């Protein structure tokens, strides 16, 4: 399999936009090449210059933490931008298809629909693991991407590593492993497998463990070939300067993030134990993420009762295989105590 043959023909032939920063790289004292405001910005910090299109400083800092070379790293305006770009670069509208494994993250299907790309669904098994036989039957010559979310949203479990490896080794398209919740998991990241499989794309994000959902910064790690294609297709300045500055600051605070991860995992297990004791709870699913899927007697009623006291959870009871379930994010110790004491009363 050649990655360059997986991309759409128009993308293969695309001459990308060339920015002023692409045409002149280096130090100079007077920049009159990008029609910026040379006087400055009406802000304490200066944002008058266009940002680095390849965000090399941020990628360098990420590389020191993740161990992934800069040229294997793509940054998007949220992981959602990387997902959309994968469709735009690799999937021919009205012709190609992708495989998703419900119940899973909703954005894969929305992004496919926006791009007029067929979605083939292979439900997870009752234990929320992959149905490898059905996946194999569903793949055809036009299947470009398989999306595997691990730990999976909304079920919370990690997908068996050997099953993902089986797909990586046998499928001749891209395998996207969405690791938005990997920081909370016992399972290790697939980043180590990047050198092994050119068709592997690992998605991670600053939106969850890093506490920066509002910044909109997502990471895609992959082979040089895939990353080069994403860089060619992306909007030139997709990560703004404020985000780049703030991400660099945040990356210096990894200790704080690791502290929160530890507390979140401990709280998740405490919450799980407490929820299990409640009479309105039928089943608490094990979780490798920062949320728990809980089957209750009457999901709509429990949801409404919680809204009544100002606590909002996600009602997933209409989702296939999640019937009767609520998805509850692990909050602070105080928030979790509040949730439990309310649930004990209603
Ligand atoms: C929250 C989440 C993301 C994050 O998306 P961003 O665009 O980076 O905020 C990605 N994948 C899954 C499965 C998620 O639940």
PDB file of C-alpha atoms in Angstrom, residues 59-73 189 191-192 194-195 204 221:
ATOM      1  CA  UNK A  59       5.285  20.945  17.875  1.00  0.00           C
ATOM      2  CA  UNK A  60       8.804  20.980  19.325  1.00  0.00           C
ATOM      3  CA  UNK A  61       7.398  21.216  22.855  1.00  0.00           C
ATOM      4  CA  UNK A  62       4.871  18.439  22.121  1.00  0.00           C
ATOM      5  CA  UNK A  63       7.626  16.319  20.619  1.00  0.00           C
ATOM      6  CA  UNK A  64       9.606  16.519  23.877  1.00  0.00           C
ATOM      7  CA  UNK A  65       6.612  15.102  25.764  1.00  0.00           C
ATOM      8  CA  UNK A  66       5.301  12.556  23.261  1.00  0.00           C
ATOM      9  CA  UNK A  67       8.567  11.488  21.648  1.00  0.00           C
ATOM     10  CA  UNK A  68       7.103  11.952  18.164  1.00  0.00           C
ATOM     11  CA  UNK A  69       9.243  13.849  15.623  1.00  0.00           C
ATOM     12  CA  UNK A  70       7.886  17.197  14.419  1.00  0.00           C
ATOM     13  CA  UNK A  71       7.500  15.915  10.860  1.00  0.00           C
ATOM     14  CA  UNK A  72       5.137  13.216  12.120  1.00  0.00           C
ATOM     15  CA  UNK A  73       2.955  15.729  13.960  1.00  0.00           C
ATOM     16  CA  UNK A 189      -0.892   4.758  23.346  1.00  0.00           C
ATOM     17  CA  UNK A 191       2.118   6.251  19.174  1.00  0.00           C
ATOM     18  CA  UNK A 192       4.821   3.556  19.517  1.00  0.00           C
ATOM     19  CA  UNK A 194       3.753   4.747  14.170  1.00  0.00           C
ATOM     20  CA  UNK A 195       7.126   3.565  12.888  1.00  0.00           C
ATOM     21  CA  UNK A 204      -4.991  13.153  20.592  1.00  0.00           C
ATOM     22  CA  UNK A 221       0.445  11.742  14.643  1.00  0.00           C
TER      23      UNK A 221
END
